[in-house]
Amino acid sequence: MTQASTAAGTSRRRHDREIIALALPAFGALVAEPLFVMVDSAVIGHLGTPQLAGLGIAAPLLMTAVSVFVFLAYATTAAVSRRVGAGDLASAIRQGMDGIWLALLLGAAVVAVALPAAPWLVDAFGASDTAAPYAIIYLRISSLGIPAMLVVLAATGVLRGLQDTRTPLYVAIGGFTANAALNVGLVYGAGLGIAGSAWGTVIAQCGMAAAYLAVVVRGARAHGASLRPDAAGIRACAQAGAPLLIRTLSLRAVLMIATAVAARLGDADVAAHQILLSLWSLLAFALDAIAIAGQAIIGRYLGANDAKGAQEACRRMVQWGIVSGVVLGVLVVVSRPLFIPLFTSDPVVRDMLLPALLVVAVSQPVSGIVFVLDGVLMGAGDGPYLAWAMLVTLAVFAPVALLVPVIGGGLTALWWAMTLMMAVRMVTLLLRTRSGRWVVTGATR
């Protein structure tokens, strides 16, 4: 074995250890968050159909209001990890505090809009007369927890930037456990009904935010970082996050168009589409865990002025993405006989799911590359390119998807359009990473 091959093997093992150490806890934290809504659904479902229908309207509105600000986590991770790589922990935590203050400001603004607009939003989503009162109650109460939810996003970004994905996992598990206990206690024990479920979620989210703030404040005091709001720093965080907001909104538009097209195909089609979308989202959590590791690792290498290390880490993570995608695709194919009966007994829906599931399976290696490179470019602070690339993807996907009801092919054709969307994203991201223009070293981009 040559000296060069030995060095390459050592480098790969080092990157593998870093990826595993960050990705596994990140995956656990990612999976824990959606369980909040699942617990609410399970508890409220026993109150009655109108209450569950009300949750079905309010919960997506709440999650949309939070998910559009996911840049608070992504942009903060990139900025903090760069400063960690540069060896300036005080500046790293100071940058993180700016993100947390921005989260509080945005959260307050969202609450100010959500409280009076709740009846209009519920009506716009077509809630029935029986479900609407419950939806309004849940949305108004749970919206009070939005500032805490956004603080959780920003603080998660701080800890990821500090190369710590274990603490977010522990906080997520604690939050999920508290939410489950509070839901049962307030809904049934205190007899508060759907309002009790909403208050349980608010209290759990506030507890999670408090736990994160305790960790960040302790780190700030240890390294002499200021906790006071800094207007210039908050403004810089907002400017760094704006392109990622455009990217997120473009991706949400893709998903909304796909659902709208499925609805036009028929009830069975949209039912099958929702099942596929749930599976696709679950698979995305596994791949996104590698992307989160990529954000933290790439930012640290670039902050340390190690361009070669960043490029080597990028190549290794792409290999991880491809292998993970292949494994997930095989699992989808193998588990089809078990997966489909869990969600539907309708033979029409089952027949639609079968070929579309194969399309989802085939697309997983492509998704693996996309998620990893998305994380790499986020870690590099290359938000403007990511925004442009997602707008291009939306422009390609929209007309193709809208043609599906015209040209035929049904749900399978729609998911081929979804695969085209991921392929376009892959091409745009590969072009960028191969150009090397994302490799900008230093404590700031």
Short mmCIF file of C-alpha atoms in Angstrom, two decimals, residues 139-369:
data_model
loop_
_atom_site.label_atom_id
_atom_site.label_comp_id
_atom_site.label_asym_id
_atom_site.label_seq_id
_atom_site.Cartn_x
_atom_site.Cartn_y
_atom_site.Cartn_z
CA LEU A 139 -54.41 27.92 16.08
CA ARG A 140 -54.75 30.93 18.36
CA ILE A 141 -53.39 29.20 21.45
CA SER A 142 -50.61 27.28 19.71
CA SER A 143 -49.47 30.40 17.82
CA LEU A 144 -48.40 31.82 21.20
CA GLY A 145 -45.62 29.22 21.12
CA ILE A 146 -44.24 30.36 17.75
CA PRO A 147 -41.57 32.67 19.26
CA ALA A 148 -40.32 29.70 21.31
CA MET A 149 -40.38 27.45 18.23
CA LEU A 150 -38.29 29.96 16.28
CA VAL A 151 -35.86 30.33 19.18
CA VAL A 152 -35.51 26.54 19.13
CA LEU A 153 -34.62 26.72 15.41
CA ALA A 154 -32.00 29.44 15.92
CA ALA A 155 -30.51 27.84 19.04
CA THR A 156 -30.35 24.48 17.28
CA GLY A 157 -28.32 26.23 14.58
CA VAL A 158 -25.98 27.63 17.23
CA LEU A 159 -25.28 24.20 18.72
CA ARG A 160 -24.90 22.54 15.33
CA GLY A 161 -22.39 25.25 14.42
CA LEU A 162 -20.55 24.42 17.64
CA GLN A 163 -20.42 20.79 16.34
CA ASP A 164 -22.95 19.67 18.98
CA THR A 165 -25.92 17.67 17.67
CA ARG A 166 -26.36 15.61 20.85
CA THR A 167 -27.86 18.40 22.94
CA PRO A 168 -30.61 19.10 20.35
CA LEU A 169 -31.42 15.37 20.42
CA TYR A 170 -31.76 15.35 24.20
CA VAL A 171 -33.87 18.52 24.17
CA ALA A 172 -36.11 17.12 21.41
CA ILE A 173 -36.67 13.89 23.35
CA GLY A 174 -37.44 15.86 26.52
CA GLY A 175 -39.81 18.14 24.63
CA PHE A 176 -41.63 15.23 23.02
CA THR A 177 -42.04 13.46 26.37
CA ALA A 178 -43.30 16.63 28.08
CA ASN A 179 -45.69 17.35 25.22
CA ALA A 180 -47.21 13.85 25.43
CA ALA A 181 -47.68 14.07 29.21
CA LEU A 182 -49.08 17.59 29.09
CA ASN A 183 -51.50 16.71 26.30
CA VAL A 184 -52.98 13.80 28.20
CA GLY A 185 -53.08 15.71 31.48
CA LEU A 186 -54.60 18.92 30.13
CA VAL A 187 -57.00 17.37 27.60
CA TYR A 188 -58.41 14.64 29.83
CA GLY A 189 -57.19 15.32 33.37
CA ALA A 190 -58.06 19.04 33.35
CA GLY A 191 -60.91 18.60 30.85
CA LEU A 192 -59.67 21.41 28.57
CA GLY A 193 -60.30 19.53 25.32
CA ILE A 194 -58.50 20.73 22.20
CA ALA A 195 -57.39 23.89 24.05
CA GLY A 196 -55.50 21.66 26.48
CA SER A 197 -53.60 20.05 23.62
CA ALA A 198 -52.62 23.46 22.26
CA TRP A 199 -51.48 24.68 25.68
CA GLY A 200 -49.49 21.47 26.17
CA THR A 201 -47.61 22.11 22.94
CA VAL A 202 -46.97 25.76 23.86
CA ILE A 203 -45.61 24.82 27.30
CA ALA A 204 -43.40 22.05 25.86
CA GLN A 205 -41.98 24.37 23.17
CA CYS A 206 -41.30 27.10 25.76
CA GLY A 207 -39.52 24.51 27.90
CA MET A 208 -37.36 23.47 24.95
CA ALA A 209 -36.50 27.10 24.19
CA ALA A 210 -35.56 27.66 27.86
CA ALA A 211 -33.30 24.60 27.83
CA TYR A 212 -31.52 25.81 24.69
CA LEU A 213 -31.12 29.33 26.05
CA ALA A 214 -29.61 27.97 29.27
CA VAL A 215 -26.95 26.12 27.24
CA VAL A 216 -26.20 29.12 25.00
CA VAL A 217 -26.10 31.60 27.91
CA ARG A 218 -23.73 29.32 29.82
CA GLY A 219 -21.45 29.19 26.76
CA ALA A 220 -21.62 32.97 26.32
CA ARG A 221 -20.58 33.57 29.92
CA ALA A 222 -17.78 31.03 29.67
CA HIS A 223 -16.30 32.76 26.61
CA GLY A 224 -17.15 36.37 27.45
CA ALA A 225 -19.69 36.87 24.66
CA SER A 226 -22.32 39.58 24.99
CA LEU A 227 -25.97 38.56 25.31
CA ARG A 228 -27.40 41.98 24.42
CA PRO A 229 -29.21 42.52 21.11
CA ASP A 230 -27.03 44.07 18.44
CA ALA A 231 -28.92 45.81 15.62
CA ALA A 232 -26.14 45.37 13.08
CA GLY A 233 -25.72 41.69 13.91
CA ILE A 234 -29.46 41.01 13.76
CA ARG A 235 -29.65 42.81 10.41
CA ALA A 236 -26.73 40.73 9.09
CA CYS A 237 -28.51 37.52 10.17
CA ALA A 238 -31.66 38.61 8.35
CA GLN A 239 -29.69 39.41 5.19
CA ALA A 240 -27.92 36.04 5.29
CA GLY A 241 -31.23 34.26 5.81
CA ALA A 242 -33.22 36.04 3.08
CA PRO A 243 -31.91 33.88 0.19
CA LEU A 244 -32.62 30.72 2.19
CA LEU A 245 -36.15 31.99 2.83
CA ILE A 246 -36.61 32.29 -0.96
CA ARG A 247 -35.28 28.76 -1.36
CA THR A 248 -37.66 27.41 1.28
CA LEU A 249 -40.69 29.21 -0.18
CA SER A 250 -39.84 27.86 -3.65
CA LEU A 251 -39.64 24.33 -2.27
CA ARG A 252 -42.98 24.80 -0.48
CA ALA A 253 -44.46 25.98 -3.78
CA VAL A 254 -43.29 22.75 -5.45
CA LEU A 255 -45.03 20.65 -2.79
CA MET A 256 -48.21 22.73 -2.98
CA ILE A 257 -48.34 22.43 -6.77
CA ALA A 258 -47.86 18.66 -6.54
CA THR A 259 -50.73 18.35 -4.04
CA ALA A 260 -52.98 20.59 -6.14
CA VAL A 261 -52.30 18.46 -9.24
CA ALA A 262 -53.00 15.25 -7.30
CA ALA A 263 -56.30 16.75 -6.12
CA ARG A 264 -57.30 17.42 -9.73
CA LEU A 265 -56.61 13.77 -10.60
CA GLY A 266 -59.22 12.48 -8.13
CA ASP A 267 -59.87 11.55 -4.50
CA ALA A 268 -58.01 8.23 -4.71
CA ASP A 269 -55.04 9.97 -6.33
CA VAL A 270 -54.74 12.67 -3.69
CA ALA A 271 -55.11 10.06 -0.92
CA ALA A 272 -52.28 8.00 -2.41
CA HIS A 273 -50.23 11.17 -2.97
CA GLN A 274 -50.48 12.11 0.71
CA ILE A 275 -49.24 8.66 1.70
CA LEU A 276 -46.31 8.97 -0.72
CA LEU A 277 -45.54 12.46 0.52
CA SER A 278 -45.43 11.19 4.11
CA LEU A 279 -42.98 8.45 3.10
CA TRP A 280 -40.91 10.89 1.02
CA SER A 281 -40.70 13.25 4.03
CA LEU A 282 -39.60 10.41 6.33
CA LEU A 283 -36.84 9.41 3.88
CA ALA A 284 -35.84 13.07 3.68
CA PHE A 285 -35.17 13.12 7.44
CA ALA A 286 -32.54 10.40 7.05
CA LEU A 287 -30.81 12.22 4.20
CA ASP A 288 -31.17 15.64 5.85
CA ALA A 289 -29.22 14.36 8.84
CA ILE A 290 -26.17 14.00 6.58
CA ALA A 291 -26.86 17.49 5.19
CA ILE A 292 -26.88 18.92 8.72
CA ALA A 293 -23.51 17.27 9.38
CA GLY A 294 -22.34 18.84 6.12
CA GLN A 295 -23.38 22.32 7.19
CA ALA A 296 -21.40 22.12 10.41
CA ILE A 297 -18.32 20.38 8.98
CA ILE A 298 -17.95 22.50 5.84
CA GLY A 299 -18.40 25.76 7.74
CA ARG A 300 -15.72 24.73 10.23
CA TYR A 301 -13.20 23.80 7.52
CA LEU A 302 -13.76 27.03 5.60
CA GLY A 303 -13.50 29.07 8.79
CA ALA A 304 -10.16 27.38 9.47
CA ASN A 305 -8.96 28.37 5.94
CA ASP A 306 -8.77 24.67 5.00
CA ALA A 307 -10.15 24.67 1.45
CA LYS A 308 -8.71 21.24 0.70
CA GLY A 309 -10.31 19.74 3.81
CA ALA A 310 -13.69 21.25 2.86
CA GLN A 311 -13.52 19.79 -0.66
CA GLU A 312 -12.46 16.35 0.63
CA ALA A 313 -15.30 16.40 3.17
CA CYS A 314 -17.72 17.38 0.39
CA ARG A 315 -16.65 14.45 -1.80
CA ARG A 316 -16.95 12.00 1.09
CA MET A 317 -20.41 13.25 2.06
CA VAL A 318 -21.61 12.90 -1.54
CA GLN A 319 -20.50 9.26 -1.40
CA TRP A 320 -22.45 8.90 1.84
CA GLY A 321 -25.48 10.47 0.19
CA ILE A 322 -25.38 8.10 -2.78
CA VAL A 323 -24.96 4.99 -0.63
CA SER A 324 -27.70 6.13 1.78
CA GLY A 325 -30.01 6.83 -1.16
CA VAL A 326 -29.43 3.37 -2.63
CA VAL A 327 -30.07 1.71 0.74
CA LEU A 328 -33.26 3.70 1.30
CA GLY A 329 -34.46 2.93 -2.24
CA VAL A 330 -33.96 -0.79 -1.70
CA LEU A 331 -35.79 -0.57 1.65
CA VAL A 332 -38.76 1.09 -0.05
CA VAL A 333 -38.98 -1.70 -2.63
CA VAL A 334 -38.57 -4.48 -0.10
CA SER A 335 -41.03 -3.00 2.42
CA ARG A 336 -43.83 -2.28 -0.07
CA PRO A 337 -45.95 -5.29 0.99
CA LEU A 338 -45.72 -4.14 4.63
CA PHE A 339 -45.91 -0.39 4.05
CA ILE A 340 -49.01 -0.10 1.86
CA PRO A 341 -51.49 -1.99 4.13
CA LEU A 342 -50.51 0.24 7.07
CA PHE A 343 -52.03 3.26 5.37
CA THR A 344 -54.93 2.04 3.26
CA SER A 345 -57.22 -0.91 2.63
CA ASP A 346 -58.72 0.68 -0.49
CA PRO A 347 -57.73 -1.50 -3.49
CA VAL A 348 -57.85 1.48 -5.87
CA VAL A 349 -55.43 3.50 -3.72
CA ARG A 350 -53.19 0.43 -3.32
CA ASP A 351 -53.00 -0.05 -7.09
CA MET A 352 -51.96 3.59 -7.51
CA LEU A 353 -49.32 3.36 -4.79
CA LEU A 354 -47.51 0.36 -6.20
CA PRO A 355 -45.93 1.90 -9.36
CA ALA A 356 -45.50 5.32 -7.73
CA LEU A 357 -43.55 3.76 -4.85
CA LEU A 358 -41.08 2.36 -7.36
CA VAL A 359 -40.54 5.88 -8.70
CA VAL A 360 -39.86 7.11 -5.15
CA ALA A 361 -37.38 4.25 -4.67
CA VAL A 362 -35.55 5.02 -7.93
CA SER A 363 -35.22 8.70 -7.00
CA GLN A 364 -33.53 8.13 -3.63
CA PRO A 365 -29.89 8.11 -4.83
CA VAL A 366 -30.60 11.41 -6.60
CA SER A 367 -32.17 12.75 -3.39
CA GLY A 368 -29.10 11.63 -1.46
CA ILE A 369 -26.84 13.79 -3.64
#
